[in-house]
PDB file of C-alpha atoms in Angstrom:
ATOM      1  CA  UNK A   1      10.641   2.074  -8.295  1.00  0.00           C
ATOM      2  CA  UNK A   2       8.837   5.335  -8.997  1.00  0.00           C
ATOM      3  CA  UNK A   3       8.164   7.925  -6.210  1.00  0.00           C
ATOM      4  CA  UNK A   4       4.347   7.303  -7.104  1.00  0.00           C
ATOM      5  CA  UNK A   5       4.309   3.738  -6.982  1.00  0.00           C
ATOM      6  CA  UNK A   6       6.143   4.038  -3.215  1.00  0.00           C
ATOM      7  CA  UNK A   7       3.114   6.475  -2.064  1.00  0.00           C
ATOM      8  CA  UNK A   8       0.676   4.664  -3.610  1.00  0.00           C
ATOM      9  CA  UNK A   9       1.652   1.367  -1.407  1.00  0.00           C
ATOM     10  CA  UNK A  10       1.946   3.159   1.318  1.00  0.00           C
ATOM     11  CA  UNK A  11      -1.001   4.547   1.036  1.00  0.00           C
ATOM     12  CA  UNK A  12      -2.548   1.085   0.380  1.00  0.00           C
ATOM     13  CA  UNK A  13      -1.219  -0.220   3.669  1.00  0.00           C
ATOM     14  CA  UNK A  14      -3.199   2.460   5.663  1.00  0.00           C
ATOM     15  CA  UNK A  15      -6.467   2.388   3.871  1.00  0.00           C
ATOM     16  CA  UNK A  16      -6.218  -1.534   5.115  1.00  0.00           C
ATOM     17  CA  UNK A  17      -5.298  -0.838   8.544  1.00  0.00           C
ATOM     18  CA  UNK A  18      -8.343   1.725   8.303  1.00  0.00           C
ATOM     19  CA  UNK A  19     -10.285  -1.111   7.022  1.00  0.00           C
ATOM     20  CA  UNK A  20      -9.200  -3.328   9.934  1.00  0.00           C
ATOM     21  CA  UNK A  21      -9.860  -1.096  12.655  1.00  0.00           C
ATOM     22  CA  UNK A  22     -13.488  -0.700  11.073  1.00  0.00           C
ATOM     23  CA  UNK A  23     -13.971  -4.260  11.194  1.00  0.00           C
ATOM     24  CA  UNK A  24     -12.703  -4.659  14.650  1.00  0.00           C
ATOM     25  CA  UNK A  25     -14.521  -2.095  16.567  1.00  0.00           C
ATOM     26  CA  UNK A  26     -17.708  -2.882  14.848  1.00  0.00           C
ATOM     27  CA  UNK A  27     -17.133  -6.009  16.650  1.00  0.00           C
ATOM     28  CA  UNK A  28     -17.236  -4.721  19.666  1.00  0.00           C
ATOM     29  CA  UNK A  29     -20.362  -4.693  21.263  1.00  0.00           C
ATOM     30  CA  UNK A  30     -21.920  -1.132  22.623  1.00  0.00           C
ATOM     31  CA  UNK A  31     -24.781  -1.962  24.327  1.00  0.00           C
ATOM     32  CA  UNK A  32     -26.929  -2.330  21.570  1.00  0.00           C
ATOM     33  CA  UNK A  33     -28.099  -4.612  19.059  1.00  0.00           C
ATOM     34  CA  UNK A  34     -25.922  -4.851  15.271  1.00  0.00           C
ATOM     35  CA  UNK A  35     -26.311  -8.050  12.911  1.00  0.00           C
ATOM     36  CA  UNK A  36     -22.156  -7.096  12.518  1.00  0.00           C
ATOM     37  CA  UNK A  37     -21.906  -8.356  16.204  1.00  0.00           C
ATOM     38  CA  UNK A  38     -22.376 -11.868  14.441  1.00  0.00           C
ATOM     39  CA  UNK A  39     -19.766 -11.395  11.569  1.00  0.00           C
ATOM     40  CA  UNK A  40     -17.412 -13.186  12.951  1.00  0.00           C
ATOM     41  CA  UNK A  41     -18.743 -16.316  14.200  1.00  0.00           C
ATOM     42  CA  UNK A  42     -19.107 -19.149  11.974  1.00  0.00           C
ATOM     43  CA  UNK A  43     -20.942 -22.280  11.936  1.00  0.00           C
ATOM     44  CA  UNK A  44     -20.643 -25.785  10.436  1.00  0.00           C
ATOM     45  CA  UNK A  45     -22.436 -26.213   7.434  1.00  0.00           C
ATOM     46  CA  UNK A  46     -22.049 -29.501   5.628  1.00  0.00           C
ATOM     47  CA  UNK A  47     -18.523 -29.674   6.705  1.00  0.00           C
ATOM     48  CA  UNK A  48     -17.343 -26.138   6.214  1.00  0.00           C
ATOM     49  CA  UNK A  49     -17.504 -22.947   8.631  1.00  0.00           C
ATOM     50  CA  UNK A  50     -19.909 -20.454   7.248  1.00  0.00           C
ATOM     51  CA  UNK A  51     -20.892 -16.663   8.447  1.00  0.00           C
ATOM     52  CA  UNK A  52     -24.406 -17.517  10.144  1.00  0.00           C
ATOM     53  CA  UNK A  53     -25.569 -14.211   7.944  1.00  0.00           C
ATOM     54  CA  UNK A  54     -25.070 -17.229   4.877  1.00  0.00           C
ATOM     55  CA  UNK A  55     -27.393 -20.053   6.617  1.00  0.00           C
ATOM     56  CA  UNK A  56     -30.194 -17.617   8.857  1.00  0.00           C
ATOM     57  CA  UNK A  57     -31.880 -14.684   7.826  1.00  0.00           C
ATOM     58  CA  UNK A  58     -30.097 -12.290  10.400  1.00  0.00           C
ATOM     59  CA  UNK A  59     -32.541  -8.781  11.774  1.00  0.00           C
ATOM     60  CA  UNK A  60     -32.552  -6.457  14.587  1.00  0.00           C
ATOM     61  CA  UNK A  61     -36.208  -6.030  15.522  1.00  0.00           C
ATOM     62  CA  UNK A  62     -35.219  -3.509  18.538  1.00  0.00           C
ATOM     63  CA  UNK A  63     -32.051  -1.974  19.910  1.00  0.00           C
ATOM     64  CA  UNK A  64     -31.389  -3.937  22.304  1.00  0.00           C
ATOM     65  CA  UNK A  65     -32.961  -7.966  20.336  1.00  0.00           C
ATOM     66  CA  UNK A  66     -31.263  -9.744  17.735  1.00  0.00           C
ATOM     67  CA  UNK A  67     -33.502 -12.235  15.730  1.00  0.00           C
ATOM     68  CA  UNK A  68     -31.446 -15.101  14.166  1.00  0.00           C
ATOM     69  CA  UNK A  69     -34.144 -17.243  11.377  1.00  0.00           C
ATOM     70  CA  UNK A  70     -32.178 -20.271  10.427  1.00  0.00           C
ATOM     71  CA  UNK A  71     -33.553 -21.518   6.627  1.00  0.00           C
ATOM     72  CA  UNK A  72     -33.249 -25.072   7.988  1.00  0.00           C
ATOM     73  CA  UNK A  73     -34.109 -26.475  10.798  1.00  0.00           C
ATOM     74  CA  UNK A  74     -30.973 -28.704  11.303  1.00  0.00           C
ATOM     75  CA  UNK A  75     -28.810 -25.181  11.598  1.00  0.00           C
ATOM     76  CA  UNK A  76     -31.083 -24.095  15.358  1.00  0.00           C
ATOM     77  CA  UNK A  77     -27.933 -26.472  17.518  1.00  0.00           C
ATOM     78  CA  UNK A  78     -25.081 -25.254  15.148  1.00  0.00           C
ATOM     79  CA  UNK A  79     -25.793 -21.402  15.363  1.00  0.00           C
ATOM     80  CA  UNK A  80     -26.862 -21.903  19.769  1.00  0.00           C
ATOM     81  CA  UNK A  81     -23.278 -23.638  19.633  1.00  0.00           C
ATOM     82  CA  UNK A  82     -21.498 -21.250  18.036  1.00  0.00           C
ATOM     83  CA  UNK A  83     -23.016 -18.572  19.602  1.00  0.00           C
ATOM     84  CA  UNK A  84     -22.748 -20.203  23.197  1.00  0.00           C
ATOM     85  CA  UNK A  85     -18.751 -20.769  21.555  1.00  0.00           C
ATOM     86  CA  UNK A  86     -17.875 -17.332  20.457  1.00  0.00           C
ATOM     87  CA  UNK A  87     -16.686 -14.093  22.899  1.00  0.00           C
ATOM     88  CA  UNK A  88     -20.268 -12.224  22.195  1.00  0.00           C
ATOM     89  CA  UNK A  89     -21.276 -12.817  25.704  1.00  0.00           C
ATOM     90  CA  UNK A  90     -24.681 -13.171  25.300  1.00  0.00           C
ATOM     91  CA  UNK A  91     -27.259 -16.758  25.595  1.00  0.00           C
ATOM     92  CA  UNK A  92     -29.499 -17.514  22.858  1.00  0.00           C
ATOM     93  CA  UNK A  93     -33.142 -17.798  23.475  1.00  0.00           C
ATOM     94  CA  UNK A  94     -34.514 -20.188  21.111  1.00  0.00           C
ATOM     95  CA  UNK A  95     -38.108 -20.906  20.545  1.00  0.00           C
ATOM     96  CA  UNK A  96     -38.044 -23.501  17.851  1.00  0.00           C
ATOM     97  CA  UNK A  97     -38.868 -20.838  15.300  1.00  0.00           C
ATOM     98  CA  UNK A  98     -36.654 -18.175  15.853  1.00  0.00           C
ATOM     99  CA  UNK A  99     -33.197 -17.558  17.810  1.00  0.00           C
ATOM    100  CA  UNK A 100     -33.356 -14.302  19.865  1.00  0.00           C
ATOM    101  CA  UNK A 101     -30.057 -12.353  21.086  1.00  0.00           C
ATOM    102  CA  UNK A 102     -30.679 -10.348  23.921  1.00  0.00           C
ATOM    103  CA  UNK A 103     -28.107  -7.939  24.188  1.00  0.00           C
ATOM    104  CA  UNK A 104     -27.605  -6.373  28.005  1.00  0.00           C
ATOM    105  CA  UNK A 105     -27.430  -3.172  28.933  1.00  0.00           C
ATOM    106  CA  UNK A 106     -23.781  -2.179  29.904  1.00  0.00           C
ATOM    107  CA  UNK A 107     -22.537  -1.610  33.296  1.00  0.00           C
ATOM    108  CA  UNK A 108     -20.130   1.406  33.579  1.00  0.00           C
ATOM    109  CA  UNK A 109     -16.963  -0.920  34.435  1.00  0.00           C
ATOM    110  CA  UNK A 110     -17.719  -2.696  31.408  1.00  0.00           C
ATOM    111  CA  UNK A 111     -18.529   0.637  29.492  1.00  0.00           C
ATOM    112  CA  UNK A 112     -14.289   1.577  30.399  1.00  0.00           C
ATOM    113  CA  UNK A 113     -12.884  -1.989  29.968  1.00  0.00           C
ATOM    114  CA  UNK A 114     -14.949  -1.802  25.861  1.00  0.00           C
ATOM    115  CA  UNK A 115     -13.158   1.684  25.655  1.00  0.00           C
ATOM    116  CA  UNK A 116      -9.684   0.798  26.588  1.00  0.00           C
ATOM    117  CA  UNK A 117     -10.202  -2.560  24.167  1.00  0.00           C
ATOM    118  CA  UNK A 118     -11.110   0.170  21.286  1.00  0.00           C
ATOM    119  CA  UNK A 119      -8.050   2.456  22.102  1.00  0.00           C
ATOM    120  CA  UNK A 120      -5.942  -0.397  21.849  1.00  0.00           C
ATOM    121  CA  UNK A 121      -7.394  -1.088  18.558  1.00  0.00           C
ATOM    122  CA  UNK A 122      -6.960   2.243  17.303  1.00  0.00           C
ATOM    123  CA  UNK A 123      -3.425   2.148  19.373  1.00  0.00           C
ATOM    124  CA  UNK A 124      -2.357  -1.245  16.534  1.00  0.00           C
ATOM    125  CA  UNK A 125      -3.740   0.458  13.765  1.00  0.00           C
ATOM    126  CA  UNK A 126      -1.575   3.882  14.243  1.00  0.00           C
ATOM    127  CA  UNK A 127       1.368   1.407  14.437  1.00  0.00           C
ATOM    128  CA  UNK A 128       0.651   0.028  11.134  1.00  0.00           C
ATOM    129  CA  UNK A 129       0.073   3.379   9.223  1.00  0.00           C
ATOM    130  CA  UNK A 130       3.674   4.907  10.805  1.00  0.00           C
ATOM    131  CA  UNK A 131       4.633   1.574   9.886  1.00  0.00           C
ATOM    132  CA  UNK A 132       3.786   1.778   6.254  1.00  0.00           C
ATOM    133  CA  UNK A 133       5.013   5.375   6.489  1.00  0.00           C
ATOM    134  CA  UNK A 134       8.418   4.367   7.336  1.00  0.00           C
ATOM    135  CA  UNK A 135       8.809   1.277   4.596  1.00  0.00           C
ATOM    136  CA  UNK A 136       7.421   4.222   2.126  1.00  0.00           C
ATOM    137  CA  UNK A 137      10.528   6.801   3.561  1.00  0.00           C
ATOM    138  CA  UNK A 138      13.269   3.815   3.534  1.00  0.00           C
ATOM    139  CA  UNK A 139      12.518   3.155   0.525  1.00  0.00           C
ATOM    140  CA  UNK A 140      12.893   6.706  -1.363  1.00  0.00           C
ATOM    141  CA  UNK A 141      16.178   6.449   0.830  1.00  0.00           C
ATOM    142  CA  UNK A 142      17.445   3.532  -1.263  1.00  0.00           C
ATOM    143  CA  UNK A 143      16.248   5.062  -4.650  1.00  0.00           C
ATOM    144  CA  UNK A 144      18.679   7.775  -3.943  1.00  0.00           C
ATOM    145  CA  UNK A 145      21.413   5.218  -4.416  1.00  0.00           C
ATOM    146  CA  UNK A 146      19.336   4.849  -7.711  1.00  0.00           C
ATOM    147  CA  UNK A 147      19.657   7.539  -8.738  1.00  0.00           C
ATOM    148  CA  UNK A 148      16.846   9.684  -7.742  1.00  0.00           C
ATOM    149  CA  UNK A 149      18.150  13.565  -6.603  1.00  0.00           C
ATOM    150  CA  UNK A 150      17.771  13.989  -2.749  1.00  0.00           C
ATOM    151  CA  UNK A 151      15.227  17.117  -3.253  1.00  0.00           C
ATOM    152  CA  UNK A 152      12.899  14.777  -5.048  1.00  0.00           C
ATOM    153  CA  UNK A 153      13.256  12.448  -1.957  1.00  0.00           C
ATOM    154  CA  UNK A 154      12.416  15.004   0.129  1.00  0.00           C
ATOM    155  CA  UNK A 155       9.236  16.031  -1.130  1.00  0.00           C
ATOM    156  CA  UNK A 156       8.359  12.320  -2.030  1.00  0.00           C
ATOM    157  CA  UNK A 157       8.966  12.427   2.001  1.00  0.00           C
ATOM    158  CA  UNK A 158       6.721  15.206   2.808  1.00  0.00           C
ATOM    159  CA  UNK A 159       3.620  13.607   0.429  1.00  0.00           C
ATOM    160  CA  UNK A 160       4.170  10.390   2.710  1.00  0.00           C
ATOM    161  CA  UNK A 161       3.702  12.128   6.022  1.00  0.00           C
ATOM    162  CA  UNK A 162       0.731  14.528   4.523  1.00  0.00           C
ATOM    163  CA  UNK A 163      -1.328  10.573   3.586  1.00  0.00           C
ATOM    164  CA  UNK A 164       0.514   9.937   6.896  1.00  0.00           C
ATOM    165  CA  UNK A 165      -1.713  12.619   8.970  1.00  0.00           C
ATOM    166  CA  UNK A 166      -4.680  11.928   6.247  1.00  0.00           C
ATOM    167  CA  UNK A 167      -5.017   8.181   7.973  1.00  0.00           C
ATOM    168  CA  UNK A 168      -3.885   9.140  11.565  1.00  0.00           C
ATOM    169  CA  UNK A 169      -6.836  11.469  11.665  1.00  0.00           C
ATOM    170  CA  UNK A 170      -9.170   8.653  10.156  1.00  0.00           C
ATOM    171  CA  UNK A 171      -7.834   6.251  13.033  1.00  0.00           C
ATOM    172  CA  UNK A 172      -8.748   8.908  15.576  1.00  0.00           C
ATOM    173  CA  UNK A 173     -11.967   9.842  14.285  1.00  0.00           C
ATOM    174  CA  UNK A 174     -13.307   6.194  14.530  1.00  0.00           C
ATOM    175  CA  UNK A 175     -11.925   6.100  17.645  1.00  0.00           C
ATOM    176  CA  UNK A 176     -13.620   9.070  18.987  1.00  0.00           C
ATOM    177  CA  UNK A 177     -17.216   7.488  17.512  1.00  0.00           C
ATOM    178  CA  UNK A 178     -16.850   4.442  18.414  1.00  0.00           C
ATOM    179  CA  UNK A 179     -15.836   5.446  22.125  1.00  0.00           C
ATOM    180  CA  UNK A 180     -18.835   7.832  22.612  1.00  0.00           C
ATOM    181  CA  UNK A 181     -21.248   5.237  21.335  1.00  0.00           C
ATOM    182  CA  UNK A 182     -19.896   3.072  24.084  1.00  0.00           C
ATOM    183  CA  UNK A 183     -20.002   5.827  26.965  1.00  0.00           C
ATOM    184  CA  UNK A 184     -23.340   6.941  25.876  1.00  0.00           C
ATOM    185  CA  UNK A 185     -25.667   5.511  28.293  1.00  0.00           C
TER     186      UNK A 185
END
């Protein structure tokens, strides 16, 4: 394999566990109201599980309300169920027209517990990158067998830990964001 196409996958790998951790922690609730709170539950719809953004018309009148409009009536018991089902936390209020989320304000325990959760997160997603890193590093290792000459491993070596760093600071900016958005009170 060429030293570009070895970068280039590694590189791949830690724009996805960027990706990941973007999705996750956008997940995690910070005291106020996101439609991307409800990404991932799902709800039956004619026999298959389907986003609620694909069956309601999904808005966030306030920071702290979510308003859930259902385009048919039938949907009002699936989305309270799945809702009720899922780890949000929260009841839905439904008044036959519309489903309302309110979303509490957080206590400071809570506040800590949501910011080790996100460290974690970032924690899994640092292991991935250094994990992509090193299947990037064994694998110039091998093409020197190939015949590729041991200074072009080494700086093949050195671009892998510079997109290394690149994504490591990513991860930790996120991180940072998402962990003073939570503190914030």
């Amino acid at each position: 394999m060429e030293i570009k196409e070895y970068l280039s996958n590694a590189e791949d790998s830690m724009q996805l566990a960027i990706e990941y951790l973007d999705e996750t922690l956008s997940r995690i609730r910070a005291g106020k109201a996101s439609a991307r709170l409800l990404d991932g539950i799902r709800v039956d719809y004619y026999g298959s599980a389907a986003p609620i953004s694909n069956v309601a018309n999904i808005s966030v009148p306030d920071a702290r309300t979510i308003a859930i409009t259902p385009w048919e009536k039938s949907m009002f018991k699936e989305i309270e169920k799945a809702i009720i089902n899922s780890d949000l936390g929260v009841t839905p209020e439904n008044n036959g027209e519309v489903i309302r989320l309110s979303i509490p304000p957080l206590t400071e325990d809570r506040r800590k517990t949501l910011a080790k959760q996100c460290k974690a997160e970032a924690e899994t997603a640092k292991v991935s990158v250094r994990n992509a890193r090193r299947e990037a590093i064994d694998g110039l290792k091998k093409e020197i067998k190939n015949g590729l000459s041991e200074d072009a491993e080494k700086d093949a070596e050195v671009q892998v830990q510079k997109v290394h760093d690149k994504y490591m600071k990513k991860i930790d900016e996120l991180y940072a964001k998402k962990e003073e958005e939570i503190l914030t009170v």
